[in-house]
Amino acid sequence: MDIRDLDGKALIIGGGIAGLMTALKLAPEPCVLLSKASIGEETSSILAQGGVAACIGADDSVALQVADTLAAGDGLCIAPVAERIIAGGPAAIDELVRLGVPFDRDADGHLKRGLEAAHSRHRIVHAGGDKTGREITLTLAAAVRAAPSVTIVEGFAARRLSVEAGEVTGLVAEGESGTVFFRTNRIVIATGGLSGLFAHGTNPVGSWGQGLALAARAGAMLSDMEFVQFHPTALDAPGPQLSLISEAVRGEGAILVDENGHRFMADVPGAELAPRDVVARGVWQQLRAGHRTFLDARAIKDLEAHFPGVTQHCRAAGIDPVTQPIPIRPAAHYHMGGIKVDLAGRTNIDGLWAVGEAACTGLHGANRLASNSLLEALVCAGFVAESLKSAPSKPARLEHPVQPLRPSDPHAVRPILSRAAGVLRTGAELRHAAAELYPLAGTNDAALVGLMIAIAALRREESRGAHFRLDFAQKDAIPVSPRDINLTQVCGAAQDLALAQVA
Ligand SMILES: Cc1cc2nc3c(=O)[nH]c(=O)nc-3n(C[C@H](O)[C@H](O)[C@H](O)COP(=O)(O)OP(=O)(O)OC[C@H]3O[C@@H](n4cnc5c(N)ncnc54)[C@H](O)[C@@H]3O)c2cc1C
């Protein structure tokens, strides 16, 4: 393949559910789908266990799901955005069924609907028990491979965007065979989450927010960067990428206990099914107090049949969840913030869109309602494709080819960010983290993303949703902290901190 043959085609970066669905929705318009791994592989999408939240039940409605979403988002969701995305849920499920996703059904052939934390209705549509992400991702990847309109380029990592006179003109990518330059005026960032920046996370380790760094260095605005959701129940095993013990296990009745069997969430409203941030803080406090924390799922009937993936992960770590409590700990899991976009997925840069976890639409606010993220990726992919179709391809320009930075390594960032920007935060630790990350951020994309999180977390002097400050434990009556941030503001704030430390 001659890369010049791809000039002018829309370029989608990322082979998870958001990127795959955008490419399919764009058909028959030609596009390029670029992924650093094989499409579908090394994605959060393939790991998703719970399912897709969609108000398809007779007892459910868009209004009820919006109300649950706004309650979880703790005052920062953009309500009209939530309404539009949630209203698209039933059609998105229909489309997946049409594409062949084998959703689980009851004896009458109706889609089964599970319950997850903070949902007021059973509305989580799932496939293969806890293999929903795998089933959807593999179905979409097969459809993309069969689509004549999509050119798949695998094994290349996007490294730098080219923007001239405020317009996207291309992208530099690097692979084992060298550096390539894609000349196009339409690029979609669908690079997923960033838990790879933390010592313990649930995303693939390669998910550390490179798309956010690409966008920031190109002048894009980012939003809600401080809001990182920590999943309360990751399987406590060695290594930065931990397996998830889905909320659905708690939905079926599993309880949280310490090493003495004490059920420490029993007195908290909602108990084990309280919002994720509340449960994560409950577990974190037990760990800080020197306890060990477990999820006891032994009372669930047919655990293995219900949760084959969870059972398999536990057994691989030497734990039999049918007979033993599962050791768990909180782990960075989902980023509510990201590249600021409107409902069409457009950023503030002409020719740059973002979709999926890399984007911040305003659906999730300060805390994501479980299983709303696959919904967002699927529905917004359609909105982005419509917007791309109405943006004409322009003749490729290449006046000043950009040079990629050296490949970034999140290794140095993990201990710094985990200490300062974890489940419980303080201004002093965040300032210290920013001072350590700033000198690295000029050349290291992972450090830049970590710095953006630290600065945004410092600016929010309150506790809200997933962001908890021990030094500002109260929630403001009206949230006043700025939500948007760009590279210039991050560098300015970091510079001020450095000067303050010298003075
Ligand atoms: C363990 C786990 C369980 C989850 N369970 C659920 C659930 O039940 N329900 C739910 O709604 N959500 C769930 N989530 C969240 C949800 O899976 C993700 O938010 C969603 O899949 C993100 O999709 P995405 O396409 O945006 O990103 P991803 O699926 O992560 O895909 C990102 C893609 O970008 C590529 N990429 C990254 N950087 C580059 C680069 N520089 N150059 C080229 N390619 C790049 C990656 O290789 C990958 O192909 C879960 C997440 C995890 C980790």
JSON list of C-alpha atoms and ligand atoms in Angstrom, two decimals, residues 13-20 34-53 116 124 132 156-159 190-193 202-204 206-207 210-211 214 242-244 246 276 333-334 355-358 368-375 377, ligand 1:
[
{"chain": "A", "resi": 13, "resn": "ILE", "atom": "CA", "xyz": [-7.27, 6.85, 15.15]},
{"chain": "A", "resi": 14, "resn": "GLY", "atom": "CA", "xyz": [-8.24, 3.90, 17.37]},
{"chain": "A", "resi": 15, "resn": "GLY", "atom": "CA", "xyz": [-9.58, 0.39, 16.85]},
{"chain": "A", "resi": 16, "resn": "GLY", "atom": "CA", "xyz": [-11.91, 0.17, 19.87]},
{"chain": "A", "resi": 17, "resn": "ILE", "atom": "CA", "xyz": [-15.69, 0.32, 19.75]},
{"chain": "A", "resi": 18, "resn": "ALA", "atom": "CA", "xyz": [-15.71, 4.11, 19.17]},
{"chain": "A", "resi": 19, "resn": "GLY", "atom": "CA", "xyz": [-13.30, 4.02, 16.21]},
{"chain": "A", "resi": 20, "resn": "LEU", "atom": "CA", "xyz": [-14.80, 0.86, 14.69]},
{"chain": "A", "resi": 34, "resn": "LEU", "atom": "CA", "xyz": [-5.34, 3.55, 12.18]},
{"chain": "A", "resi": 35, "resn": "SER", "atom": "CA", "xyz": [-4.54, 1.46, 15.24]},
{"chain": "A", "resi": 36, "resn": "LYS", "atom": "CA", "xyz": [-1.32, 0.76, 17.06]},
{"chain": "A", "resi": 37, "resn": "ALA", "atom": "CA", "xyz": [-2.42, -2.85, 17.66]},
{"chain": "A", "resi": 38, "resn": "SER", "atom": "CA", "xyz": [-4.68, -5.10, 15.55]},
{"chain": "A", "resi": 39, "resn": "ILE", "atom": "CA", "xyz": [-8.14, -3.57, 15.49]},
{"chain": "A", "resi": 40, "resn": "GLY", "atom": "CA", "xyz": [-10.14, -4.67, 18.52]},
{"chain": "A", "resi": 41, "resn": "GLU", "atom": "CA", "xyz": [-7.02, -5.88, 20.36]},
{"chain": "A", "resi": 42, "resn": "GLU", "atom": "CA", "xyz": [-5.41, -3.98, 23.27]},
{"chain": "A", "resi": 43, "resn": "THR", "atom": "CA", "xyz": [-8.60, -1.99, 23.78]},
{"chain": "A", "resi": 44, "resn": "SER", "atom": "CA", "xyz": [-10.72, -1.28, 26.84]},
{"chain": "A", "resi": 45, "resn": "SER", "atom": "CA", "xyz": [-13.66, -2.15, 24.62]},
{"chain": "A", "resi": 46, "resn": "ILE", "atom": "CA", "xyz": [-12.80, -5.83, 24.46]},
{"chain": "A", "resi": 47, "resn": "LEU", "atom": "CA", "xyz": [-12.50, -5.94, 28.28]},
{"chain": "A", "resi": 48, "resn": "ALA", "atom": "CA", "xyz": [-15.94, -4.47, 29.04]},
{"chain": "A", "resi": 49, "resn": "GLN", "atom": "CA", "xyz": [-17.83, -6.92, 31.21]},
{"chain": "A", "resi": 50, "resn": "GLY", "atom": "CA", "xyz": [-21.07, -5.35, 32.39]},
{"chain": "A", "resi": 51, "resn": "GLY", "atom": "CA", "xyz": [-22.74, -4.25, 29.19]},
{"chain": "A", "resi": 52, "resn": "VAL", "atom": "CA", "xyz": [-24.49, -1.34, 27.52]},
{"chain": "A", "resi": 53, "resn": "ALA", "atom": "CA", "xyz": [-27.00, 0.80, 29.45]},
{"chain": "A", "resi": 116, "resn": "GLU", "atom": "CA", "xyz": [-25.83, -2.16, 38.02]},
{"chain": "A", "resi": 124, "resn": "ILE", "atom": "CA", "xyz": [-27.83, -3.31, 31.21]},
{"chain": "A", "resi": 132, "resn": "THR", "atom": "CA", "xyz": [-20.21, -8.08, 26.33]},
{"chain": "A", "resi": 156, "resn": "PHE", "atom": "CA", "xyz": [1.28, 2.36, 13.67]},
{"chain": "A", "resi": 157, "resn": "ALA", "atom": "CA", "xyz": [0.92, 4.73, 16.63]},
{"chain": "A", "resi": 158, "resn": "ALA", "atom": "CA", "xyz": [-0.30, 8.27, 16.02]},
{"chain": "A", "resi": 159, "resn": "ARG", "atom": "CA", "xyz": [2.50, 10.52, 17.25]},
{"chain": "A", "resi": 190, "resn": "ALA", "atom": "CA", "xyz": [-10.73, 7.56, 19.30]},
{"chain": "A", "resi": 191, "resn": "THR", "atom": "CA", "xyz": [-7.74, 6.48, 21.38]},
{"chain": "A", "resi": 192, "resn": "GLY", "atom": "CA", "xyz": [-9.62, 5.49, 24.57]},
{"chain": "A", "resi": 193, "resn": "GLY", "atom": "CA", "xyz": [-8.77, 6.03, 28.23]},
{"chain": "A", "resi": 202, "resn": "THR", "atom": "CA", "xyz": [-7.98, -1.66, 34.42]},
{"chain": "A", "resi": 203, "resn": "ASN", "atom": "CA", "xyz": [-7.31, -0.42, 30.87]},
{"chain": "A", "resi": 204, "resn": "PRO", "atom": "CA", "xyz": [-4.62, -1.98, 28.68]},
{"chain": "A", "resi": 206, "resn": "GLY", "atom": "CA", "xyz": [-0.84, 1.14, 26.48]},
{"chain": "A", "resi": 207, "resn": "SER", "atom": "CA", "xyz": [-3.94, 3.26, 27.20]},
{"chain": "A", "resi": 210, "resn": "GLN", "atom": "CA", "xyz": [-1.82, 9.74, 23.94]},
{"chain": "A", "resi": 211, "resn": "GLY", "atom": "CA", "xyz": [-4.76, 11.09, 21.94]},
{"chain": "A", "resi": 214, "resn": "LEU", "atom": "CA", "xyz": [-1.86, 14.95, 20.51]},
{"chain": "A", "resi": 242, "resn": "LEU", "atom": "CA", "xyz": [-5.66, -5.41, 37.00]},
{"chain": "A", "resi": 243, "resn": "SER", "atom": "CA", "xyz": [-8.68, -7.51, 36.04]},
{"chain": "A", "resi": 244, "resn": "LEU", "atom": "CA", "xyz": [-12.04, -6.10, 36.91]},
{"chain": "A", "resi": 246, "resn": "SER", "atom": "CA", "xyz": [-17.69, -6.24, 37.50]},
{"chain": "A", "resi": 276, "resn": "ARG", "atom": "CA", "xyz": [-18.67, 3.94, 42.44]},
{"chain": "A", "resi": 333, "resn": "HIS", "atom": "CA", "xyz": [-10.74, 2.71, 35.41]},
{"chain": "A", "resi": 334, "resn": "TYR", "atom": "CA", "xyz": [-12.45, 5.39, 33.37]},
{"chain": "A", "resi": 355, "resn": "VAL", "atom": "CA", "xyz": [-15.20, 10.17, 20.16]},
{"chain": "A", "resi": 356, "resn": "GLY", "atom": "CA", "xyz": [-15.42, 7.48, 22.84]},
{"chain": "A", "resi": 357, "resn": "GLU", "atom": "CA", "xyz": [-13.50, 7.66, 26.07]},
{"chain": "A", "resi": 358, "resn": "ALA", "atom": "CA", "xyz": [-10.93, 10.13, 24.66]},
{"chain": "A", "resi": 368, "resn": "ARG", "atom": "CA", "xyz": [-19.87, 8.07, 35.02]},
{"chain": "A", "resi": 369, "resn": "LEU", "atom": "CA", "xyz": [-22.95, 5.97, 35.56]},
{"chain": "A", "resi": 370, "resn": "ALA", "atom": "CA", "xyz": [-21.92, 2.34, 34.99]},
{"chain": "A", "resi": 371, "resn": "SER", "atom": "CA", "xyz": [-22.33, 1.10, 31.39]},
{"chain": "A", "resi": 372, "resn": "ASN", "atom": "CA", "xyz": [-23.04, 4.56, 29.99]},
{"chain": "A", "resi": 373, "resn": "SER", "atom": "CA", "xyz": [-19.64, 4.64, 28.27]},
{"chain": "A", "resi": 374, "resn": "LEU", "atom": "CA", "xyz": [-20.20, 1.95, 25.64]},
{"chain": "A", "resi": 375, "resn": "LEU", "atom": "CA", "xyz": [-23.54, 3.63, 25.02]},
{"chain": "A", "resi": 377, "resn": "ALA", "atom": "CA", "xyz": [-19.17, 5.49, 22.17]},
{"chain": "B", "resi": 1, "resn": "LIG", "atom": "C1", "xyz": [-12.15, -3.78, 32.36]},
{"chain": "B", "resi": 1, "resn": "LIG", "atom": "C2", "xyz": [-13.13, -2.79, 31.82]},
{"chain": "B", "resi": 1, "resn": "LIG", "atom": "C3", "xyz": [-14.50, -3.04, 31.90]},
{"chain": "B", "resi": 1, "resn": "LIG", "atom": "C4", "xyz": [-15.42, -2.11, 31.40]},
{"chain": "B", "resi": 1, "resn": "LIG", "atom": "N1", "xyz": [-16.75, -2.41, 31.43]},
{"chain": "B", "resi": 1, "resn": "LIG", "atom": "C5", "xyz": [-17.63, -1.57, 30.85]},
{"chain": "B", "resi": 1, "resn": "LIG", "atom": "C6", "xyz": [-19.01, -1.91, 30.75]},
{"chain": "B", "resi": 1, "resn": "LIG", "atom": "O1", "xyz": [-19.44, -2.97, 31.15]},
{"chain": "B", "resi": 1, "resn": "LIG", "atom": "N2", "xyz": [-19.85, -1.00, 30.17]},
{"chain": "B", "resi": 1, "resn": "LIG", "atom": "C7", "xyz": [-19.42, 0.19, 29.68]},
{"chain": "B", "resi": 1, "resn": "LIG", "atom": "O2", "xyz": [-20.22, 0.98, 29.17]},
{"chain": "B", "resi": 1, "resn": "LIG", "atom": "N3", "xyz": [-18.10, 0.52, 29.75]},
{"chain": "B", "resi": 1, "resn": "LIG", "atom": "C8", "xyz": [-17.22, -0.33, 30.30]},
{"chain": "B", "resi": 1, "resn": "LIG", "atom": "N4", "xyz": [-15.88, 0.01, 30.34]},
{"chain": "B", "resi": 1, "resn": "LIG", "atom": "C9", "xyz": [-15.44, 1.25, 29.70]},
{"chain": "B", "resi": 1, "resn": "LIG", "atom": "C10", "xyz": [-15.46, 1.05, 28.18]},
{"chain": "B", "resi": 1, "resn": "LIG", "atom": "O3", "xyz": [-15.01, -0.24, 27.89]},
{"chain": "B", "resi": 1, "resn": "LIG", "atom": "C11", "xyz": [-14.57, 2.06, 27.50]},
{"chain": "B", "resi": 1, "resn": "LIG", "atom": "O4", "xyz": [-14.88, 3.36, 27.92]},
{"chain": "B", "resi": 1, "resn": "LIG", "atom": "C12", "xyz": [-14.78, 2.00, 25.98]},
{"chain": "B", "resi": 1, "resn": "LIG", "atom": "O5", "xyz": [-14.64, 0.68, 25.51]},
{"chain": "B", "resi": 1, "resn": "LIG", "atom": "C13", "xyz": [-13.78, 2.90, 25.29]},
{"chain": "B", "resi": 1, "resn": "LIG", "atom": "O6", "xyz": [-13.85, 2.65, 23.92]},
{"chain": "B", "resi": 1, "resn": "LIG", "atom": "P1", "xyz": [-12.90, 3.47, 22.96]},
{"chain": "B", "resi": 1, "resn": "LIG", "atom": "O7", "xyz": [-13.15, 2.94, 21.59]},
{"chain": "B", "resi": 1, "resn": "LIG", "atom": "O8", "xyz": [-13.06, 4.91, 23.21]},
{"chain": "B", "resi": 1, "resn": "LIG", "atom": "O9", "xyz": [-11.41, 3.09, 23.46]},
{"chain": "B", "resi": 1, "resn": "LIG", "atom": "P2", "xyz": [-10.65, 1.69, 23.43]},
{"chain": "B", "resi": 1, "resn": "LIG", "atom": "O10", "xyz": [-11.59, 0.57, 23.33]},
{"chain": "B", "resi": 1, "resn": "LIG", "atom": "O11", "xyz": [-9.70, 1.66, 24.57]},
{"chain": "B", "resi": 1, "resn": "LIG", "atom": "O12", "xyz": [-9.83, 1.74, 22.07]},
{"chain": "B", "resi": 1, "resn": "LIG", "atom": "C14", "xyz": [-8.75, 2.66, 21.91]},
{"chain": "B", "resi": 1, "resn": "LIG", "atom": "C15", "xyz": [-8.02, 2.32, 20.64]},
{"chain": "B", "resi": 1, "resn": "LIG", "atom": "O13", "xyz": [-7.07, 3.33, 20.35]},
{"chain": "B", "resi": 1, "resn": "LIG", "atom": "C16", "xyz": [-5.83, 2.75, 20.00]},
{"chain": "B", "resi": 1, "resn": "LIG", "atom": "N5", "xyz": [-4.79, 3.74, 20.27]},
{"chain": "B", "resi": 1, "resn": "LIG", "atom": "C17", "xyz": [-4.49, 4.35, 21.44]},
{"chain": "B", "resi": 1, "resn": "LIG", "atom": "N6", "xyz": [-3.48, 5.22, 21.27]},
{"chain": "B", "resi": 1, "resn": "LIG", "atom": "C18", "xyz": [-3.15, 5.16, 19.96]},
{"chain": "B", "resi": 1, "resn": "LIG", "atom": "C19", "xyz": [-2.20, 5.83, 19.16]},
{"chain": "B", "resi": 1, "resn": "LIG", "atom": "N7", "xyz": [-1.36, 6.74, 19.67]},
{"chain": "B", "resi": 1, "resn": "LIG", "atom": "N8", "xyz": [-2.12, 5.52, 17.84]},
{"chain": "B", "resi": 1, "resn": "LIG", "atom": "C20", "xyz": [-2.94, 4.58, 17.28]},
{"chain": "B", "resi": 1, "resn": "LIG", "atom": "N9", "xyz": [-3.87, 3.92, 18.00]},
{"chain": "B", "resi": 1, "resn": "LIG", "atom": "C21", "xyz": [-3.98, 4.22, 19.31]},
{"chain": "B", "resi": 1, "resn": "LIG", "atom": "C22", "xyz": [-5.77, 1.50, 20.85]},
{"chain": "B", "resi": 1, "resn": "LIG", "atom": "O14", "xyz": [-4.82, 0.58, 20.36]},
{"chain": "B", "resi": 1, "resn": "LIG", "atom": "C23", "xyz": [-7.21, 1.03, 20.69]},
{"chain": "B", "resi": 1, "resn": "LIG", "atom": "O15", "xyz": [-7.36, 0.36, 19.45]},
{"chain": "B", "resi": 1, "resn": "LIG", "atom": "C24", "xyz": [-14.95, -0.91, 30.83]},
{"chain": "B", "resi": 1, "resn": "LIG", "atom": "C25", "xyz": [-13.58, -0.65, 30.75]},
{"chain": "B", "resi": 1, "resn": "LIG", "atom": "C26", "xyz": [-12.67, -1.58, 31.22]},
{"chain": "B", "resi": 1, "resn": "LIG", "atom": "C27", "xyz": [-11.21, -1.29, 31.11]}
]
